[in-house]
């Protein structure tokens, strides 16, 4: 384990807290996030992550710096799937575009807490039972299979455990109330659909953690490296979503690239576990090679997608002019900017799915 100075942990915590506070103040009023604003925030989060990488290189050494950069880039690439799920959730609940940043802000806050718990448990388990890495590799190989066969499990926001639990704990009204999560009706505290959306976002992150946690533990088993890299990758998710809204469908080879990366990380886990449990003569894959593979595969996936565009999808004409229901939107897997109901004014939001 790395001997991380206390001040470095403090610097990381201060950076995250101050950045979140500035972000919250900058978006304290409801408004639609445009491309330029999203790009500026995305550049800020990427810049902070790279500056922190430079600090890790200087303070903890080349190996730690390479592991941090590799883990951050890996988590950043795996988070692309989250963006599609965000779109499904927003379409299902018909979340007005002006409210989406607030939802993702609190979703990110919860993700930071839950990832911290899962990663801490993962580091503790790996440090005591190295053979568990074989099980983690199996998880990654199964995820690879699903990506290659396009057998990703569908996510129904309305049936997620978190949303069903929320509805059991307290009543959830059918209409939004601005950016409020709770309102009082007839003297009773009632949740708004915005809180249900946050619950659905958190449930989705728990699903993605199944792939994310084993993958990052293949890069490093140090708590500081795995958590800081995850945190900076998660913090940039909101800006990435708004910046790439409507564009991800163009990168149709990206899922195949992610499948290759997951398979490679699974192989890395097997070699790592075999080196520690079977024989030290079994080679391990160095972090610089892992970093190079991730960069090359991602770049090739994007370049190939742009060079060979996907054929346009033909959709049957609607029998009438009525908008699709929220449940239909959830199953149709709309594009990130493909639902007109989000363009409505926030003062007159549509009715979400019950």
PDB file of N, CA and C in Angstrom, residues 87 91 245-246 334-343:
ATOM      1  N   UNK A  87     -30.275   9.000 -20.215  1.00  0.00           N
ATOM      2  CA  UNK A  87     -31.259   9.402 -21.222  1.00  0.00           C
ATOM      3  C   UNK A  87     -32.562   8.619 -21.064  1.00  0.00           C
ATOM      4  N   UNK A  91     -36.138  10.288 -20.042  1.00  0.00           N
ATOM      5  CA  UNK A  91     -37.276  10.129 -20.940  1.00  0.00           C
ATOM      6  C   UNK A  91     -38.450   9.463 -20.228  1.00  0.00           C
ATOM      7  N   UNK A 245     -24.787  15.145 -25.633  1.00  0.00           N
ATOM      8  CA  UNK A 245     -26.201  14.872 -25.876  1.00  0.00           C
ATOM      9  C   UNK A 245     -26.485  14.790 -27.363  1.00  0.00           C
ATOM     10  N   UNK A 246     -27.034  13.662 -27.769  1.00  0.00           N
ATOM     11  CA  UNK A 246     -27.386  13.484 -29.165  1.00  0.00           C
ATOM     12  C   UNK A 246     -26.258  13.014 -30.060  1.00  0.00           C
ATOM     13  N   UNK A 334     -34.512   6.129 -26.433  1.00  0.00           N
ATOM     14  CA  UNK A 334     -34.410   7.312 -27.261  1.00  0.00           C
ATOM     15  C   UNK A 334     -32.996   7.851 -27.258  1.00  0.00           C
ATOM     16  N   UNK A 335     -32.708   8.721 -28.225  1.00  0.00           N
ATOM     17  CA  UNK A 335     -31.413   9.395 -28.253  1.00  0.00           C
ATOM     18  C   UNK A 335     -31.327  10.373 -27.108  1.00  0.00           C
ATOM     19  N   UNK A 336     -30.128  10.879 -26.871  1.00  0.00           N
ATOM     20  CA  UNK A 336     -29.939  11.743 -25.721  1.00  0.00           C
ATOM     21  C   UNK A 336     -30.677  13.065 -25.872  1.00  0.00           C
ATOM     22  N   UNK A 337     -31.027  13.425 -27.087  1.00  0.00           N
ATOM     23  CA  UNK A 337     -31.806  14.653 -27.249  1.00  0.00           C
ATOM     24  C   UNK A 337     -33.073  14.368 -28.044  1.00  0.00           C
ATOM     25  N   UNK A 338     -33.557  13.131 -27.956  1.00  0.00           N
ATOM     26  CA  UNK A 338     -34.622  12.727 -28.851  1.00  0.00           C
ATOM     27  C   UNK A 338     -36.012  12.769 -28.285  1.00  0.00           C
ATOM     28  N   UNK A 339     -36.239  13.445 -27.164  1.00  0.00           N
ATOM     29  CA  UNK A 339     -37.609  13.493 -26.649  1.00  0.00           C
ATOM     30  C   UNK A 339     -38.030  14.943 -26.495  1.00  0.00           C
ATOM     31  N   UNK A 340     -39.070  15.309 -27.236  1.00  0.00           N
ATOM     32  CA  UNK A 340     -39.459  16.711 -27.310  1.00  0.00           C
ATOM     33  C   UNK A 340     -40.022  17.215 -26.009  1.00  0.00           C
ATOM     34  N   UNK A 341     -40.512  16.290 -25.156  1.00  0.00           N
ATOM     35  CA  UNK A 341     -41.127  16.761 -23.913  1.00  0.00           C
ATOM     36  C   UNK A 341     -40.135  17.464 -23.008  1.00  0.00           C
ATOM     37  N   UNK A 342     -38.847  17.241 -23.207  1.00  0.00           N
ATOM     38  CA  UNK A 342     -37.864  17.900 -22.347  1.00  0.00           C
ATOM     39  C   UNK A 342     -37.738  19.378 -22.685  1.00  0.00           C
ATOM     40  N   UNK A 343     -38.204  19.785 -23.876  1.00  0.00           N
ATOM     41  CA  UNK A 343     -38.060  21.168 -24.276  1.00  0.00           C
ATOM     42  C   UNK A 343     -39.147  22.063 -23.694  1.00  0.00           C
TER      43      UNK A 343
END
